[in-house]
PDB file of C-alpha atoms in Angstrom:
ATOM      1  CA  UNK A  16       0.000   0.000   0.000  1.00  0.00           C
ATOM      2  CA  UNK A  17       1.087   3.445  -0.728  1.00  0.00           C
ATOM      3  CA  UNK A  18       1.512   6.455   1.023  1.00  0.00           C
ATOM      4  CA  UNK A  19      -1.438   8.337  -0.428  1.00  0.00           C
ATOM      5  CA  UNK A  20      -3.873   5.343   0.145  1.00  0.00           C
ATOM      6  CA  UNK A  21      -2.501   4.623   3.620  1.00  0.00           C
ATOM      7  CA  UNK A  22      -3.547   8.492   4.461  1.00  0.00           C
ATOM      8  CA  UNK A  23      -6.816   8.312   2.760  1.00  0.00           C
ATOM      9  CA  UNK A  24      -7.972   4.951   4.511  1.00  0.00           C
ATOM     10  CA  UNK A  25      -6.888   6.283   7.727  1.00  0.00           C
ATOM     11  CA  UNK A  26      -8.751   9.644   7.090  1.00  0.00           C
ATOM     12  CA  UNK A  27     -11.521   8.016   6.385  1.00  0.00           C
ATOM     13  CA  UNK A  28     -11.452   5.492   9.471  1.00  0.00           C
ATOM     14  CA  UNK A  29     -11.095   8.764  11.314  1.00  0.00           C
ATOM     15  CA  UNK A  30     -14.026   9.842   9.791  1.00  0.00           C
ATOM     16  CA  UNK A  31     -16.471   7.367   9.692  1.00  0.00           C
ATOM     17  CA  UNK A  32     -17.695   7.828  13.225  1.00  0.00           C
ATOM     18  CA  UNK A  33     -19.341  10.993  12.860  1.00  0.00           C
ATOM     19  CA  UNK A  34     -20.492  10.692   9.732  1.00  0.00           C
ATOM     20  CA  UNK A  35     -22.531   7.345  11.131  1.00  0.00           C
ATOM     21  CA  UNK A  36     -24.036   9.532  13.633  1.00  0.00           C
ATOM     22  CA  UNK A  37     -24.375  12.463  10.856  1.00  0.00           C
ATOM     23  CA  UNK A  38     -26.898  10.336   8.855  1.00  0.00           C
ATOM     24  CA  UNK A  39     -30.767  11.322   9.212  1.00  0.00           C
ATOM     25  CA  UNK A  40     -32.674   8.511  10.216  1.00  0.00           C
ATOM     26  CA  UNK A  41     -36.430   7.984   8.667  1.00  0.00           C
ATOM     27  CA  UNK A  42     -39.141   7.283  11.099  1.00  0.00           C
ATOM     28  CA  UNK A  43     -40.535   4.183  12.135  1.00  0.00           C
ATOM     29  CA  UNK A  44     -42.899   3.698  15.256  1.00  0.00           C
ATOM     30  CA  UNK A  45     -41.399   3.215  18.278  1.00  0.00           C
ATOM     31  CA  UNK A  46     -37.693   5.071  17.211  1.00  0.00           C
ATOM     32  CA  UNK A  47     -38.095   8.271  18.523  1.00  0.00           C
ATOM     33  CA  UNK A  48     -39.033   7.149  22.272  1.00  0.00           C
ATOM     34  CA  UNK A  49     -35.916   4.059  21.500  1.00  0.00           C
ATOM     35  CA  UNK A  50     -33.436   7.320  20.626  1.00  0.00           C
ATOM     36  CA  UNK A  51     -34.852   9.094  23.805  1.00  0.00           C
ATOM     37  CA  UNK A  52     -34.159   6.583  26.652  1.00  0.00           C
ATOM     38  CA  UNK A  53     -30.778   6.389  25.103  1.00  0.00           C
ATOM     39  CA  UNK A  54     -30.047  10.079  26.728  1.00  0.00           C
ATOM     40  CA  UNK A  55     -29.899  11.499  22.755  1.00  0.00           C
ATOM     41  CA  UNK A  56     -31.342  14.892  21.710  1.00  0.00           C
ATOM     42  CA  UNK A  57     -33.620  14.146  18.704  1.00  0.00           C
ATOM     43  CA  UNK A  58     -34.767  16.753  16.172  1.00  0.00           C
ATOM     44  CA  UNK A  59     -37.724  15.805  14.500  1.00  0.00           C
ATOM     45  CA  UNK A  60     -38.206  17.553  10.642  1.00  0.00           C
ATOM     46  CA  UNK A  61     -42.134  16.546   9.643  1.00  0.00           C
ATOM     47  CA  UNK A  62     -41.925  16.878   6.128  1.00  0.00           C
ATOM     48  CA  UNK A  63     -43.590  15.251   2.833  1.00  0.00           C
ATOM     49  CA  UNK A  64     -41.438  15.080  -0.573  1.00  0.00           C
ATOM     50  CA  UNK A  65     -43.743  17.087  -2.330  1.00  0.00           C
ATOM     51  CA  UNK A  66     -43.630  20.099   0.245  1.00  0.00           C
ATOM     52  CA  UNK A  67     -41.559  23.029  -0.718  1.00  0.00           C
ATOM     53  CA  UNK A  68     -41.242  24.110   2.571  1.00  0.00           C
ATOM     54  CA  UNK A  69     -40.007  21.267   3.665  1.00  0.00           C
ATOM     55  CA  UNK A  70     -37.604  20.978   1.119  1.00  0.00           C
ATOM     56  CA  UNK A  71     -36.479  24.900   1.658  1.00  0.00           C
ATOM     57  CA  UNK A  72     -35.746  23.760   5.249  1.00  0.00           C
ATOM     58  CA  UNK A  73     -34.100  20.565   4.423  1.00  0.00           C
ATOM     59  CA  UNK A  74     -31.831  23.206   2.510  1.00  0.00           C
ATOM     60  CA  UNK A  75     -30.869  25.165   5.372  1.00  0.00           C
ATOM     61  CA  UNK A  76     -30.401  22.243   7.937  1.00  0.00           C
ATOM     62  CA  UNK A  77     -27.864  20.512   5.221  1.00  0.00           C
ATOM     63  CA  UNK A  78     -26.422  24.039   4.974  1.00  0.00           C
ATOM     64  CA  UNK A  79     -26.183  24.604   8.895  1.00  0.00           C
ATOM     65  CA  UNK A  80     -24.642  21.116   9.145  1.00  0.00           C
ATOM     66  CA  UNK A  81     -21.975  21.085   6.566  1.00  0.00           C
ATOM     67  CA  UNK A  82     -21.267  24.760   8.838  1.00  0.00           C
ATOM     68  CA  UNK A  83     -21.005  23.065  11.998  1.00  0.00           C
ATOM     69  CA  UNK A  84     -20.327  19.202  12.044  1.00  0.00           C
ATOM     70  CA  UNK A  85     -21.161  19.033  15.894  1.00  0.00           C
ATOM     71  CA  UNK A  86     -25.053  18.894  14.215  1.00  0.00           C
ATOM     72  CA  UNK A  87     -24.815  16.011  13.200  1.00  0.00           C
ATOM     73  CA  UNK A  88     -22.211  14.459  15.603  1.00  0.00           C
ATOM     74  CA  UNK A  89     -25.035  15.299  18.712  1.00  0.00           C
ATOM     75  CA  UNK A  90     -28.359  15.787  17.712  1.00  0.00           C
ATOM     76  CA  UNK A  91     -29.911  12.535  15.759  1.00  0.00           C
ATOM     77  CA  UNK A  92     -32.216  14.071  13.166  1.00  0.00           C
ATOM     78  CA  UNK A  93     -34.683  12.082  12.156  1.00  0.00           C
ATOM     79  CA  UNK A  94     -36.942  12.497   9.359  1.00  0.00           C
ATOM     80  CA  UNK A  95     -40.650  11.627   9.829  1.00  0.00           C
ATOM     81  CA  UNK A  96     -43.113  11.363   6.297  1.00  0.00           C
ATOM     82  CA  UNK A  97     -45.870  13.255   6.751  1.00  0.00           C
ATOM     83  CA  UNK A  98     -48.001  11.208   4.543  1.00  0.00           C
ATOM     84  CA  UNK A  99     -47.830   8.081   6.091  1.00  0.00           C
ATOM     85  CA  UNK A 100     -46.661   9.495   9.914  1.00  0.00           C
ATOM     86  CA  UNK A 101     -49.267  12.655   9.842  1.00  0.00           C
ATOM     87  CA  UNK A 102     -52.096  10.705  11.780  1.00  0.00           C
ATOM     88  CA  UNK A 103     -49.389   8.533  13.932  1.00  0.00           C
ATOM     89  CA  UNK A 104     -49.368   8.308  17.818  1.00  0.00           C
ATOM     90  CA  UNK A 105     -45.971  10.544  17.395  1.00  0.00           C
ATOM     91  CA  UNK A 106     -48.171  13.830  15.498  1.00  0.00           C
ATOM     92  CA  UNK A 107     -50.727  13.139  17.612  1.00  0.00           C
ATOM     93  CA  UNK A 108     -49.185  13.481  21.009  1.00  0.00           C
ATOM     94  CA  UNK A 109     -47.281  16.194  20.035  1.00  0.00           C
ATOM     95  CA  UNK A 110     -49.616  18.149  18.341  1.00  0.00           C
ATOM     96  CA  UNK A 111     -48.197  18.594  15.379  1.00  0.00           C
ATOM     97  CA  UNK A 112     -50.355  20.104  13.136  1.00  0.00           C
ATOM     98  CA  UNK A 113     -48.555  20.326   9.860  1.00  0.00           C
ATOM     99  CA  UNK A 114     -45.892  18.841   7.818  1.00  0.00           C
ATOM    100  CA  UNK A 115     -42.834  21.569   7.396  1.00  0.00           C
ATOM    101  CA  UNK A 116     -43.189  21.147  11.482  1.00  0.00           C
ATOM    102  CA  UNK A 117     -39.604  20.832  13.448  1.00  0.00           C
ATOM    103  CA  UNK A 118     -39.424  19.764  16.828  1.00  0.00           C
ATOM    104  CA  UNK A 119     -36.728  19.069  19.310  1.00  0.00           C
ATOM    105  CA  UNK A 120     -37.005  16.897  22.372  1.00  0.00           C
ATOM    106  CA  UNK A 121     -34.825  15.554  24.829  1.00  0.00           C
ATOM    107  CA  UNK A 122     -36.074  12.898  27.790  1.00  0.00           C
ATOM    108  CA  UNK A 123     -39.479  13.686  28.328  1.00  0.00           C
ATOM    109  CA  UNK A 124     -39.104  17.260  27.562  1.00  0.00           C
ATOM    110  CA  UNK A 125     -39.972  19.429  24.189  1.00  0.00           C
ATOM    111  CA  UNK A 126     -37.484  22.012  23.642  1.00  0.00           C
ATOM    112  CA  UNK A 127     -38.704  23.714  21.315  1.00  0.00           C
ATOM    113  CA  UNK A 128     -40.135  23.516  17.438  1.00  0.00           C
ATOM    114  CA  UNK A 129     -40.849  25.851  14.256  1.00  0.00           C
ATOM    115  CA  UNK A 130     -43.650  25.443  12.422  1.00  0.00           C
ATOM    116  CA  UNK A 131     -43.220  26.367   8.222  1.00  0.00           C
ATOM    117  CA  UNK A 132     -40.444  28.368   8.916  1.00  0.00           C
ATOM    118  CA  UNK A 133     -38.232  28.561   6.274  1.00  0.00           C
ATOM    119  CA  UNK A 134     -35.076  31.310   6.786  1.00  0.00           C
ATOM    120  CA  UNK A 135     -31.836  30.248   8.577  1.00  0.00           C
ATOM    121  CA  UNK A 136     -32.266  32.426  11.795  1.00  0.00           C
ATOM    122  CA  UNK A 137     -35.046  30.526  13.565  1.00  0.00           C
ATOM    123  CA  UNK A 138     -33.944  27.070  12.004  1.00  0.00           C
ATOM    124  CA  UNK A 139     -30.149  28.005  13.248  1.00  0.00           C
ATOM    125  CA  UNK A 140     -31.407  28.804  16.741  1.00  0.00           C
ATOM    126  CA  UNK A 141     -34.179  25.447  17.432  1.00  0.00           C
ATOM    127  CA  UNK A 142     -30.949  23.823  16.092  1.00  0.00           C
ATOM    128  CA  UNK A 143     -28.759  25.671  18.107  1.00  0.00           C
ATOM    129  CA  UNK A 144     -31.505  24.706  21.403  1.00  0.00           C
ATOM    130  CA  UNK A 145     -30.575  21.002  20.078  1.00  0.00           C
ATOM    131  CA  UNK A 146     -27.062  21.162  20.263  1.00  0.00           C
ATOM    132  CA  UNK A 147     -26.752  22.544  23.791  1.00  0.00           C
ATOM    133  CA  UNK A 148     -29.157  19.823  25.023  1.00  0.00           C
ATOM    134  CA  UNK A 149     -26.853  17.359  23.765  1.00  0.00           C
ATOM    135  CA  UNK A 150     -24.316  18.945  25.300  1.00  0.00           C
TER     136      UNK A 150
END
């Protein structure tokens, strides 16, 4: 093995880790509450793929992230479909009343949440709420 190989495998060994924890996870019942008793801040983005307000605010959270890699190294983000999710337990007890809704949570607690908001202030600062939960 060569230098240059030798210093890109171990880069990307070095790497790996947080990109694992970087990845947005998609909902599935039961997850969220799983993530939770684990201690983990979770950030929930409500969305449907034919919302463009979702997809402006999936925009600025990739943005944000790609700014500040402790994002997605603390907070688990997980992505819930608001077509199939909208009616679930989950939207229900957190009265969510509208795809393009995110929340954060950590424990037992909601931290705070945005509803349709679309510019990179507000998004910034629920995410901002996230990462100093996570400490």
């Amino acid at each position: 093995m060569d230098r240059r190989h030798f210093l890109i495998l171990t880069a990307a060994a070095a790497v790996a880790p947080a990109l694992a924890h970087a990845e947005v996870l998609d909902y599935r019942p039961g997850l969220v509450q799983e993530r939770l008793s684990k201690g983990e801040t979770v950030f929930l983005d409500f969305k449907a793929s034919w919302c463009s307000t979702c997809a402006t605010q999936e925009r600025v959270i990739g943005a944000l992230k790609s700014d500040n890699a402790a994002y997605g190294q603390k907070i688990t983000f997980i992505n819930v479909d608001w077509d199939q999710y909208g009616r679930s337990d989950l939207a229900r007890g957190l009265n969510i009343p509208r795809r393009s809704t995110l929340v954060v949570l950590k424990g037992d607690k909601e931290l705070g949440r945005i509803i349709a908001q679309t510019g990179r202030k507000p998004i910034k600062a629920l995410m901002d709420t996230a990462l100093a939960a996570a400490g």
